[in-house]
Short mmCIF file of C-alpha atoms in Angstrom, two decimals:
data_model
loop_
_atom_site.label_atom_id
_atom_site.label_comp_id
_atom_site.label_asym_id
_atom_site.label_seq_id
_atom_site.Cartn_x
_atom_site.Cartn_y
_atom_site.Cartn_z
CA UNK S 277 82.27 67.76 136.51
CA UNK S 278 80.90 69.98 138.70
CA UNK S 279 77.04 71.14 138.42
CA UNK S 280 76.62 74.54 136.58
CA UNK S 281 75.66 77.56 137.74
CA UNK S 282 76.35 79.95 134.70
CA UNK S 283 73.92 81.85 132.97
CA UNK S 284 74.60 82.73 129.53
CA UNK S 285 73.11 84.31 126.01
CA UNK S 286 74.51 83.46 123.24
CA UNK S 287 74.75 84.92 119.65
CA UNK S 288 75.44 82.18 117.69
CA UNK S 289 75.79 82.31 113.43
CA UNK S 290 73.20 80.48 111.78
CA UNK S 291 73.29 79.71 108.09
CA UNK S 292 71.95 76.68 106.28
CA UNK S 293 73.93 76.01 103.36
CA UNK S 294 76.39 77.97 101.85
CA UNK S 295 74.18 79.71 98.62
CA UNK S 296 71.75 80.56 101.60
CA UNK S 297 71.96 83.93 103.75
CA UNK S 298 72.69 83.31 107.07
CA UNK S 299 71.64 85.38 110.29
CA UNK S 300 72.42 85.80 114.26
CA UNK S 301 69.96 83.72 116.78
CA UNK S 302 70.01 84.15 120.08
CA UNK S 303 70.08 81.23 122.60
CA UNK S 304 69.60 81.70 126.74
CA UNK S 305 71.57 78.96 128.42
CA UNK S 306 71.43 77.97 132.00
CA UNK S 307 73.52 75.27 134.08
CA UNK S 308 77.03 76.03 132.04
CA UNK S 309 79.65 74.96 134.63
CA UNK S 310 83.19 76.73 134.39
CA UNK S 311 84.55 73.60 133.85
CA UNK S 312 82.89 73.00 130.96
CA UNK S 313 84.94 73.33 127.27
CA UNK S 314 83.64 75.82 125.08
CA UNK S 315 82.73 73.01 122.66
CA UNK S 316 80.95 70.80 125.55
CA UNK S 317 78.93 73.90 126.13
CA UNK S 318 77.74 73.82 122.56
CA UNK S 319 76.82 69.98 123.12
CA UNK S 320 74.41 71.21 125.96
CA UNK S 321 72.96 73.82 123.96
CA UNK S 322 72.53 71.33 121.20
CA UNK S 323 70.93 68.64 123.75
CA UNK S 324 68.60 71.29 124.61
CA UNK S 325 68.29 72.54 120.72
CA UNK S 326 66.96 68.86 119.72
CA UNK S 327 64.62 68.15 122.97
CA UNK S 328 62.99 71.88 121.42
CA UNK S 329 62.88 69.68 118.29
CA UNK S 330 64.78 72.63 116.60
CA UNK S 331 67.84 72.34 114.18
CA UNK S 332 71.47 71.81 116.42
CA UNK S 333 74.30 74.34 115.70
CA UNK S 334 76.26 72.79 112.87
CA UNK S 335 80.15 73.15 114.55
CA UNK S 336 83.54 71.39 113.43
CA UNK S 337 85.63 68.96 115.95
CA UNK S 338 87.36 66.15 116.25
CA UNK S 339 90.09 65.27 118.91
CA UNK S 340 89.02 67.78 121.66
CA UNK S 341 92.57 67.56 123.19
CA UNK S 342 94.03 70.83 121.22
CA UNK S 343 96.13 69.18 119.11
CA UNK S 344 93.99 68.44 115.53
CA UNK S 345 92.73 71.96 114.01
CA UNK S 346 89.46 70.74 113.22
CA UNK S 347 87.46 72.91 115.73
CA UNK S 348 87.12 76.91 114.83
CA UNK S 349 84.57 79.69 115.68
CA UNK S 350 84.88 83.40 115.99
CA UNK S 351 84.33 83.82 119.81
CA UNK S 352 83.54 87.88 120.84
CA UNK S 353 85.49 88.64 118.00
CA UNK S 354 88.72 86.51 118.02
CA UNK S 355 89.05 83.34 116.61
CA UNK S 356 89.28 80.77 119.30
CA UNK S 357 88.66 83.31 121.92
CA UNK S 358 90.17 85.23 124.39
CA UNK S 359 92.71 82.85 125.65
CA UNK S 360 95.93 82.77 124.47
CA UNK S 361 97.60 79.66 122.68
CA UNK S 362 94.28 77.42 123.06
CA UNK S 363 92.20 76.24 120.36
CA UNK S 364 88.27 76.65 120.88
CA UNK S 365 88.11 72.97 122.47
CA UNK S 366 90.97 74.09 125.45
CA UNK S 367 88.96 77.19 126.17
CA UNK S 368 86.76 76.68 128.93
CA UNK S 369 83.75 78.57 129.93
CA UNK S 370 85.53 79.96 133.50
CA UNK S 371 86.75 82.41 130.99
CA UNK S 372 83.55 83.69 130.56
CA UNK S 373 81.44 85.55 133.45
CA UNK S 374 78.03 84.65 134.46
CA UNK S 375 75.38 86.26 132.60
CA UNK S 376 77.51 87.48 129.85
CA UNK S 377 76.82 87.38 126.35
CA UNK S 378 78.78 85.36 123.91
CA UNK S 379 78.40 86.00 120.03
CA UNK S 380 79.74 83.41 117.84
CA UNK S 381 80.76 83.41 114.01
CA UNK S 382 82.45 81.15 111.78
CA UNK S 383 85.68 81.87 109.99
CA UNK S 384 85.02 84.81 107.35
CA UNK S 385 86.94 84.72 104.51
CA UNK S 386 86.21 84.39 100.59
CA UNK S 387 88.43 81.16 100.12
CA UNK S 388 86.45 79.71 103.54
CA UNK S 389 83.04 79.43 102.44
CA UNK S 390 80.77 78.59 104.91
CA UNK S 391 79.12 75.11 104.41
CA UNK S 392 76.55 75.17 107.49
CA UNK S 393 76.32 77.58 110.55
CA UNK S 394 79.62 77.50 112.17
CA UNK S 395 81.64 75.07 109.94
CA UNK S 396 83.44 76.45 106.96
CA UNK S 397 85.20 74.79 103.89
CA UNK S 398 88.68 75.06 104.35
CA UNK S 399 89.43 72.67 101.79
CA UNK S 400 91.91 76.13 99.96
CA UNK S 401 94.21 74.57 102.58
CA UNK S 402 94.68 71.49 101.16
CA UNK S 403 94.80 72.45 97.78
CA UNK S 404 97.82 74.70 98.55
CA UNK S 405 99.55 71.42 100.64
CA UNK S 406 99.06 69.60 97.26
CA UNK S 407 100.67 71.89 95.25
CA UNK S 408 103.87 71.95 97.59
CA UNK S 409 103.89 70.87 101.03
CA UNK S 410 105.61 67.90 100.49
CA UNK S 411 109.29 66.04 100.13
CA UNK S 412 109.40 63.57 97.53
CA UNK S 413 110.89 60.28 98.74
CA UNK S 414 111.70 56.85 97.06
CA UNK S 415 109.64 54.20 99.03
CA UNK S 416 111.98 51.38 101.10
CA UNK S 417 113.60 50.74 103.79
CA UNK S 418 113.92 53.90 106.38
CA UNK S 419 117.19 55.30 106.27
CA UNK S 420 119.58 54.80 109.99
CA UNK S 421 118.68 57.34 112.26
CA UNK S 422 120.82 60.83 112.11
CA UNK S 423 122.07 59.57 108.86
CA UNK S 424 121.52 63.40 107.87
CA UNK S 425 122.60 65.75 110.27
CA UNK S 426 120.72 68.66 110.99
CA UNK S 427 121.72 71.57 113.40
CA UNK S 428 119.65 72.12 116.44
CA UNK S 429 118.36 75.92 116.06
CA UNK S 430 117.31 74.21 112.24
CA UNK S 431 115.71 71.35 114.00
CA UNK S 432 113.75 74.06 116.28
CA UNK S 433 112.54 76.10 113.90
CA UNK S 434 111.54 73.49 111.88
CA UNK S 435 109.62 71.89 114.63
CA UNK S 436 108.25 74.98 116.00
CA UNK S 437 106.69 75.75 112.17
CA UNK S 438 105.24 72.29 112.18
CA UNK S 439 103.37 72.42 115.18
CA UNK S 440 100.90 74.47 112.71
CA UNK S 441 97.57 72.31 112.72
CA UNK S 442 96.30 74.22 109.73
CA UNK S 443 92.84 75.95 111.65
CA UNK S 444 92.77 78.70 109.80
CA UNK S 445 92.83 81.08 112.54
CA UNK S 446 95.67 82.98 111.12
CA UNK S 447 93.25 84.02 108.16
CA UNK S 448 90.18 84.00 110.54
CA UNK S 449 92.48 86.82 112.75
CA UNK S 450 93.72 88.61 109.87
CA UNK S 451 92.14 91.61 108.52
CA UNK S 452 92.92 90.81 104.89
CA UNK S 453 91.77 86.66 105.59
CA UNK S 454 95.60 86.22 104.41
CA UNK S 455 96.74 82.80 105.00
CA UNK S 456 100.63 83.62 104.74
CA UNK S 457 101.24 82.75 108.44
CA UNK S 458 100.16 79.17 107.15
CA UNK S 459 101.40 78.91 104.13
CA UNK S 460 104.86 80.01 105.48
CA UNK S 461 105.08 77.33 108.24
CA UNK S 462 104.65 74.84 105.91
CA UNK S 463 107.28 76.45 103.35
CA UNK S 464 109.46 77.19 106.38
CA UNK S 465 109.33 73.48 108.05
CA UNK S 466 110.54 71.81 104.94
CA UNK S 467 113.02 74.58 103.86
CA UNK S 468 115.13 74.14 106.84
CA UNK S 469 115.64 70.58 106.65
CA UNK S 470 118.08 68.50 104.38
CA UNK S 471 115.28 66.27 103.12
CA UNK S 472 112.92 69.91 101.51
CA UNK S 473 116.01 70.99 99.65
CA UNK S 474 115.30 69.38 96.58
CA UNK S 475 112.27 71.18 96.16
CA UNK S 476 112.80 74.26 97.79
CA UNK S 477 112.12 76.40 94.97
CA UNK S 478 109.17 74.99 93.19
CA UNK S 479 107.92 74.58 96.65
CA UNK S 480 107.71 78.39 97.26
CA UNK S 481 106.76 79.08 94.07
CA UNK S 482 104.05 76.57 93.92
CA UNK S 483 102.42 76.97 96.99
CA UNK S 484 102.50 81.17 97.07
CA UNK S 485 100.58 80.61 93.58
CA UNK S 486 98.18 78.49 95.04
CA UNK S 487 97.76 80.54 97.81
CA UNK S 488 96.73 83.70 95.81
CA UNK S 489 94.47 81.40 93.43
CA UNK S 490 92.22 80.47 96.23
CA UNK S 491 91.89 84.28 96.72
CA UNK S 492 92.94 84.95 100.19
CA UNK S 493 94.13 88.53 100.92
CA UNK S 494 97.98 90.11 100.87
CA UNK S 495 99.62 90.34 104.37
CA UNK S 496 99.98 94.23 105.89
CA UNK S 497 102.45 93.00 108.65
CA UNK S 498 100.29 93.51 111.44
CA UNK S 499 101.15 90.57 113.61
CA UNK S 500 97.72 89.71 114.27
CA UNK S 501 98.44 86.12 112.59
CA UNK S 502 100.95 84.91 115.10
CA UNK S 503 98.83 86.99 117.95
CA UNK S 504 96.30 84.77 117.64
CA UNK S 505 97.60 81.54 116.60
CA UNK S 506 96.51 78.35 118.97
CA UNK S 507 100.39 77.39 118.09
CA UNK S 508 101.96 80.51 118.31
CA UNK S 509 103.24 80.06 115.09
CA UNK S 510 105.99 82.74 114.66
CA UNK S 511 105.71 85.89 112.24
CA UNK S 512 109.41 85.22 111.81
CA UNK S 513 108.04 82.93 109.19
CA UNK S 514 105.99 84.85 107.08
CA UNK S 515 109.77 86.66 106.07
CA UNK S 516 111.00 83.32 105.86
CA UNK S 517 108.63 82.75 102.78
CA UNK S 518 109.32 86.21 101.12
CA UNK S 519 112.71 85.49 100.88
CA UNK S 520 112.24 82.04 99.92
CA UNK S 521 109.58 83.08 97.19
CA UNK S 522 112.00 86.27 95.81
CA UNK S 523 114.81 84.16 95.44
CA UNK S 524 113.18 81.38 93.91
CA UNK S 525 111.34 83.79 91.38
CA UNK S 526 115.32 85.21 90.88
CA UNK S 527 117.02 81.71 90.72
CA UNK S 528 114.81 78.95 90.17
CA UNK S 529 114.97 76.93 86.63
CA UNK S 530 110.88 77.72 86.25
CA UNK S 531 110.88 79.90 83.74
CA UNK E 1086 102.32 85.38 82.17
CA UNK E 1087 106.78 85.53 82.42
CA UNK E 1088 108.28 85.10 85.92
CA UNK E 1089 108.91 88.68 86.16
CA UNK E 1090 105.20 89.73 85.76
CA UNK E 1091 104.25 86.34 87.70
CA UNK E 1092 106.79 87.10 90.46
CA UNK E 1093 105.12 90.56 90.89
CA UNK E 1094 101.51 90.50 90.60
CA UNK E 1095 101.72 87.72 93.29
CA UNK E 1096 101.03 88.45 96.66
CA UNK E 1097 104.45 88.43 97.72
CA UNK E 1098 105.97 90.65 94.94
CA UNK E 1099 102.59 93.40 95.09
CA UNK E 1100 104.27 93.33 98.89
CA UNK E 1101 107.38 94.06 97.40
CA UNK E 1102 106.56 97.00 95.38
CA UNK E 1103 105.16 98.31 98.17
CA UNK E 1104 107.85 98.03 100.26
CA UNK E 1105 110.61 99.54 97.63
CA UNK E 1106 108.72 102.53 96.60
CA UNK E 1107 107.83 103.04 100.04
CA UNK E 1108 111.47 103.21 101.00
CA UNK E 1109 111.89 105.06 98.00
CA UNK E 1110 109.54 107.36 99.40
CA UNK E 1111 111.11 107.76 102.99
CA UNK E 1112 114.44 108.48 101.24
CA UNK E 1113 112.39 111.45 99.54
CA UNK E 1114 111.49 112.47 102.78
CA UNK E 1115 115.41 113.12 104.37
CA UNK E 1116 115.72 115.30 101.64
CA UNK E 1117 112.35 116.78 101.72
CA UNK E 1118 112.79 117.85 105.08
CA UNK E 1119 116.39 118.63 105.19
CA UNK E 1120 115.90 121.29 102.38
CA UNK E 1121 112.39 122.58 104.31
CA UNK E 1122 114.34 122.45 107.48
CA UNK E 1123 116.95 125.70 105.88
CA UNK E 1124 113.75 128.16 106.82
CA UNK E 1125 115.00 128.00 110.25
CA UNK E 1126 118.27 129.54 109.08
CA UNK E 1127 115.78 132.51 109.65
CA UNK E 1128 117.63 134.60 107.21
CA UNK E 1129 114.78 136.13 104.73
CA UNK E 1130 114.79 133.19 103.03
CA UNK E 1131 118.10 132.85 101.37
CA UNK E 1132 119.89 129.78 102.49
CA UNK E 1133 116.04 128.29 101.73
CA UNK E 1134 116.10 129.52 98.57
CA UNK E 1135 119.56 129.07 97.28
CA UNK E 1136 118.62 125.17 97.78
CA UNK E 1137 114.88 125.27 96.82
CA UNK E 1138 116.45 127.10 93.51
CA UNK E 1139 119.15 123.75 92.90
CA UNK E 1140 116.17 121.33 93.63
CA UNK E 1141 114.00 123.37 90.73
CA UNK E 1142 116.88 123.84 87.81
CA UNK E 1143 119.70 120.90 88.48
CA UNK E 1144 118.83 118.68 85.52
CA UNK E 1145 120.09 115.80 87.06
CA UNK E 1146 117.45 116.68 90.24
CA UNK E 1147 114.68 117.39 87.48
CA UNK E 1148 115.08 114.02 85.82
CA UNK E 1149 115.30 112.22 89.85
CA UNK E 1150 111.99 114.29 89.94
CA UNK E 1151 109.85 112.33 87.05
CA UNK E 1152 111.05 108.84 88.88
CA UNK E 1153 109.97 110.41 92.25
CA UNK E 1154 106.68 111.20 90.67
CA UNK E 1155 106.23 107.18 88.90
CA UNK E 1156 107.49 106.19 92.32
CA UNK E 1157 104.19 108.11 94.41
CA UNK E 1158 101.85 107.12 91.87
CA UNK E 1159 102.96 103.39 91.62
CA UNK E 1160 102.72 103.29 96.10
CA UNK E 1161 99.43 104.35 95.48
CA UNK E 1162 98.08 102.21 92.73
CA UNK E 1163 99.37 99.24 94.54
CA UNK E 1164 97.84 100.45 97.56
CA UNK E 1165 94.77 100.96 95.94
CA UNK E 1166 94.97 97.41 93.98
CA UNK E 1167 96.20 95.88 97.41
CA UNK E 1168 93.15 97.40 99.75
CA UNK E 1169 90.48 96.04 97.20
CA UNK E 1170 91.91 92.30 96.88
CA UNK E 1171 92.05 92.43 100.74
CA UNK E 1172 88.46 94.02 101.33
CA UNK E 1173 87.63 91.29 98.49
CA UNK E 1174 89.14 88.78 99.97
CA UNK E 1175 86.47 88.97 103.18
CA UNK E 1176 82.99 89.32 101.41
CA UNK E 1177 80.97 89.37 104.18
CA UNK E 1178 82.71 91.03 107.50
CA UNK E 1179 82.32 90.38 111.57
CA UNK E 1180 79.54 91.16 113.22
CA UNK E 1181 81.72 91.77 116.41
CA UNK E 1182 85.87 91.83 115.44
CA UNK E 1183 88.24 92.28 118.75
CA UNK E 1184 90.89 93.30 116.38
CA UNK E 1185 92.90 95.58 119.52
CA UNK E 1186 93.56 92.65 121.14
CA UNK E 1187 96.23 91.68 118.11
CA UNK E 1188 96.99 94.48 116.83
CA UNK E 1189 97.97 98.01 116.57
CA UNK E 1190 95.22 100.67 114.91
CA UNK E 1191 97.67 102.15 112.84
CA UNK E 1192 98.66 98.68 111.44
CA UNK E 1193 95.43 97.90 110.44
CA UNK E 1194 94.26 101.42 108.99
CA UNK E 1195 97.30 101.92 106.73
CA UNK E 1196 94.54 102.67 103.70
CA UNK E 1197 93.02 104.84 105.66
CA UNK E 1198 95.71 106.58 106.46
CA UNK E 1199 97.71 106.95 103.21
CA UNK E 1200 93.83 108.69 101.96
CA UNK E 1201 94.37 111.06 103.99
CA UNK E 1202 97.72 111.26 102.94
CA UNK E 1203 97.02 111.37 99.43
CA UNK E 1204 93.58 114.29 100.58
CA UNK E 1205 97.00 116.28 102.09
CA UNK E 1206 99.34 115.58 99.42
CA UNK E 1207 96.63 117.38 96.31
CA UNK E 1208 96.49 120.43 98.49
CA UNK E 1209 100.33 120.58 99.14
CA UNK E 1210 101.31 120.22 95.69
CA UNK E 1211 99.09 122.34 94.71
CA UNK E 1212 99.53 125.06 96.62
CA UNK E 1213 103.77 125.10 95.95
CA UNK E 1214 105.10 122.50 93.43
CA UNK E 1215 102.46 122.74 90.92
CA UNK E 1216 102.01 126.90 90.95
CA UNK E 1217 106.12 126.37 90.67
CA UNK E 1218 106.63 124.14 87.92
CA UNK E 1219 103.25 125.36 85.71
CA UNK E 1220 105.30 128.76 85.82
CA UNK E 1221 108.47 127.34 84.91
CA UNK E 1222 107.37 125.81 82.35
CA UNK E 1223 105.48 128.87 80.89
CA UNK E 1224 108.03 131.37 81.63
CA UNK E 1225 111.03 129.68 82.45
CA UNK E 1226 111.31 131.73 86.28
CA UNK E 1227 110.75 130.17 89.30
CA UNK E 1228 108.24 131.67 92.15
CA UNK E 1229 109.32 133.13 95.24
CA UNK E 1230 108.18 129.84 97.23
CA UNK E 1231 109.96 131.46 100.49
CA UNK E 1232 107.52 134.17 100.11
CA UNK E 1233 104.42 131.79 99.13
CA UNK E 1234 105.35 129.86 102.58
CA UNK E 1235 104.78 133.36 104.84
CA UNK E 1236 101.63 134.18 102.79
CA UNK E 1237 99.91 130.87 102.40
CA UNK E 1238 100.60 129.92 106.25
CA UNK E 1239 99.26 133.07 107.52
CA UNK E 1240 95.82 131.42 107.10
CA UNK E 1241 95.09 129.28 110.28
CA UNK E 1242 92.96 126.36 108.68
CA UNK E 1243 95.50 125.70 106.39
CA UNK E 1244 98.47 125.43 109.00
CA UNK E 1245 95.52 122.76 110.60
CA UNK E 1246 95.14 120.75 107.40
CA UNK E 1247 99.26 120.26 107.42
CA UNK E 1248 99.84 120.04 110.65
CA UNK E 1249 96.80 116.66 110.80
CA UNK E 1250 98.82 115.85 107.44
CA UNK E 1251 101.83 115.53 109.57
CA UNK E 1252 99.65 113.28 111.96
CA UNK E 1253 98.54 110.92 109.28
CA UNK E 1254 102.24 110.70 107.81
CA UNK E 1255 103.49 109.52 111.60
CA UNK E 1256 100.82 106.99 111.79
CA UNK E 1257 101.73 105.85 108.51
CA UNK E 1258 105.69 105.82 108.66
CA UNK E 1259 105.33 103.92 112.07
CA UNK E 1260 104.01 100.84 110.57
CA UNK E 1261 104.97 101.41 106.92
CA UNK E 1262 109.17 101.42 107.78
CA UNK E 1263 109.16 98.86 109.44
CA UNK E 1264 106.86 97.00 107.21
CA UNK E 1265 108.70 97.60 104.55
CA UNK E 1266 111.29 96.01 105.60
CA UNK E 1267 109.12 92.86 106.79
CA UNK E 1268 107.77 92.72 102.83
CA UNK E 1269 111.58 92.05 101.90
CA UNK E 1270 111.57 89.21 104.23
CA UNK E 1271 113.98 91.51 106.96
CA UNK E 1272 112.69 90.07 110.17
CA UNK E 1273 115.22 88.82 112.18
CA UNK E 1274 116.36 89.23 115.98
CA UNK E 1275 119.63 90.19 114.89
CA UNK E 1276 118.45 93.61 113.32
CA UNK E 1277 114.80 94.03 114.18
CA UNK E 1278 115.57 96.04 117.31
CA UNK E 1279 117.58 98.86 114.94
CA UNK E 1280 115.34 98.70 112.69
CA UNK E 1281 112.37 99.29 115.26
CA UNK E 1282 114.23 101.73 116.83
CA UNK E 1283 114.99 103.89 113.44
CA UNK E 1284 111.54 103.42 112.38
CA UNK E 1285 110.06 105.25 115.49
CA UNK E 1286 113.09 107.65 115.54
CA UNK E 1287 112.32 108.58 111.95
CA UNK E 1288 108.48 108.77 112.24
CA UNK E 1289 108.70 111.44 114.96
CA UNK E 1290 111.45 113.40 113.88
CA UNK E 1291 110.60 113.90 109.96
CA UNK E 1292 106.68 114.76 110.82
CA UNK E 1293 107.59 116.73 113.70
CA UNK E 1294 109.97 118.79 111.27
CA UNK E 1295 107.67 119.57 109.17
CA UNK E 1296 104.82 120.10 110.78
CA UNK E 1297 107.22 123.01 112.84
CA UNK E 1298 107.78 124.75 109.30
CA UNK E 1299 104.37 125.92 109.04
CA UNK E 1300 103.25 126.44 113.14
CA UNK E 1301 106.67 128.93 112.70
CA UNK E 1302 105.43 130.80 110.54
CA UNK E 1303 101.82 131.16 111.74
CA UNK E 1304 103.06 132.14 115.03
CA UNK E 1305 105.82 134.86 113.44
CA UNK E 1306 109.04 132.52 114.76
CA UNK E 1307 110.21 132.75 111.12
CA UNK E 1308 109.55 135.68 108.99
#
């Protein structure tokens, strides 16, 4: 890595437990390369937080490589930052500019309550996989491969609507902190394949009730979901999971 | 709770209503505007009036008229019931939000917009339909509206406040038609390109129309 020579301020969320009120500090940091990640930055201005024997920014991660959806933050006002199709971890500091400043937030949303300074419960996400996101199967042997056929554009959309990593940044992005661009990746991946048919129904039904239990907000169609999505999850799914919730409501055995 | 009250106090079926009175609505407006649009006949009135007097008396128009009327006040209840669970739904808000950078103003403002809507709509009504109907209904004759039309739009604020209504109802038809469609889960590259292009075709025409009606008549063009 090459040596730094960035100069930056940042304005970063700080809040010590959720029941607490939380507040903006500002932080001067010197000797950011541009090759730095955005979250290796943060590990500098930690370092330098802890030799000031002062209290490190609290921050989710895990892989660093883009691919888990642990890391979040609001970065100048859009979750992940300014990049499009990276996660905070793949965003690296040359798109910042020396000497700017950088404010960052957490996730705000009702059903995303934050837990300490940047990291946020997003357990609501879980809770709506368990109520749905799932195919049930009998254990055993695995069945032959392409035993069930399934149609490439099926196969495609189904895999593109997996690639969700469940970060949140749909609700983080939206103005209503709506998770349908979530929710209806999951309904959509399992829909379009042989092995979600079983549960198609319940599925939608299940999961949409979930959904609006853990109080996040209605979608207004305003794209912003997909816009800022580190997957590019498509939009094409949130209609996916109307229909699939309408005609379940009209058909399913529920009552 | 039944599946029928379940299905539409969801998320997904509050969407819904939206969407079908919405539609609803827009249908409203073809006729709205077509009827408006016989001033231009520029004949004293009559053509205008021959129509405006089938709209008022047709029974079968009358009774449309009390579903029209459940149909704006259930768009705007929902709306209202929508915009609070959303605002709700974010307690506490960004400090700094970069919301242009995905997506459009109008999109995210559609609250906003239908207020103003609504602002326009209390001083439309009651400057024609009510006046209209209140007689009606206590004489059994209809006003001259023709005549109301040259006298009311004579006054320069006024043709101001309807022509910034017309504004507000572009805004809101250019994310609401195509929205609506969205809401009934119509999103697909075989059709979203009409519908796109009907949305924006319809948002500028119907506005436009009527925002002519009273500029015409301020500046003597119909008389």
């Amino acid at each position: 890595m090459s040596a730094g020579n960035m100069r930056l301020t940042l304005k970063v969320w700080r809040q010590s437990n959720t029941n607490t009120q939380g507040g903006f500090e500002n932080y001067n940091l010197d000797g950011v390369s541009p090759d730095m990640s955005f979250l290796e930055m943060f590990d500098i201005l930690n370092e330098q937080l802890i030799e000031e024997n002062k209290e490190p920014v609290a921050f989710d991660h895990d892989c660093r490589e883009g691919i888990c959806g642990m890391c979040s933050m609001f970065i100048n006002g859009q979750p992940h930052g300014p990049l499009k199709g990276v996660t905070t971890c793949q965003l690296h500091m040359r798109s910042f500019q020396d000497g700017d400043t950088i404010t960052v937030e957490p996730w705000r949303a009702g059903a995303f309550p934050v837990i300490k300074d940047l990291v946020v419960d997003r357990d609501g996400f879980d809770r709506i996989i368990s109520a749905g996101g799932f195919v049930s199967v009998n254990t055993g042997n695995a069945q032959d491969a392409n035993n069930l056929p399934i149609a490439k554009e099926d196969a495609d959309d189904a895999f593109s609507a997996a690639a969700c990593i469940g970060c949140g940044a749909c609700v983080a992005a939206c103005k209503n902190a709506s998770a349908m661009l979530f929710v209806s990746a999951k309904i959509s991946q399992l829909a379009l394949l042989p092995q979600g048919q079983a549960e198609r129904s319940i599925r939608a039904e299940k999961m949409v009730a979930q959904m609006d239990a853990e109080g996040f907000g209605n979608c207004t169609n305003t794209h912003a979901c997909s816009a800022e999505c580190p997957k590019e999850i498509s939009f094409e799914n949130i209609a996916r999971m109307n229909r699939e919730y309408l005609g379940a409501k009209v058909s399913s055995k529920a009552l | 709770m039944s599946w029928f009250t379940q299905a539409l106090t969801s998320s997904i079926g509050k969407k819904l209503i939206m969407s079908l009175t919405g539609l609803f609505l827009i249908s409203f407006l073809v006729i709205h505007a077509t009827i408006n649009a016989m001033i231009f006949y520029n004949d004293g009135g009559e053509t205008f009036s021959h129509w405006g007097h089938f709209m008022g008396t047709n029974p079968i128009i009358r009774t449309l008229e009390i579903g029209l009327v459940l149909g704006f006040l259930l768009h705007i209840a929902d709306g209202l019931w929508l915009t609070k669970a959303n605002n709700d739904a974010r307690p506490v808000k960004y400090a700094v939000s970069n919301a242009s950078a995905n997506s459009k103003w109008y999109s995210r403002s559609m609250g906003l917009l239908g207020t103003l809507i609504l602002i326009f709509l209390v001083i439309h009504t009651s400057h024609f339909w009510i006046p209209n109907r209140t007689n009606q209904f206590a004489t059994g004759e209809e006003l001259n509206l023709y005549q109301m039309m040259l006298d009311i739009f004579q006054n320069i604020w006024v043709v101001l406040i309807y022509v910034a209504g017309c504004f507000s109802l572009f805004w809101h038809l250019l994310h609401g038609f195509e929205s609506a469609f969205k809401s009934l889960g119509l999103y697909h590259v075989k059709y979203n390109g009409a519908i796109h292009f009907v949305g924006v075709a319809f948002s500028i025409v119907i506005p436009v129309l009527f925002a002519l009606m009273p500029i015409s008549i301020f500046f003597g063009w119909v008389y």
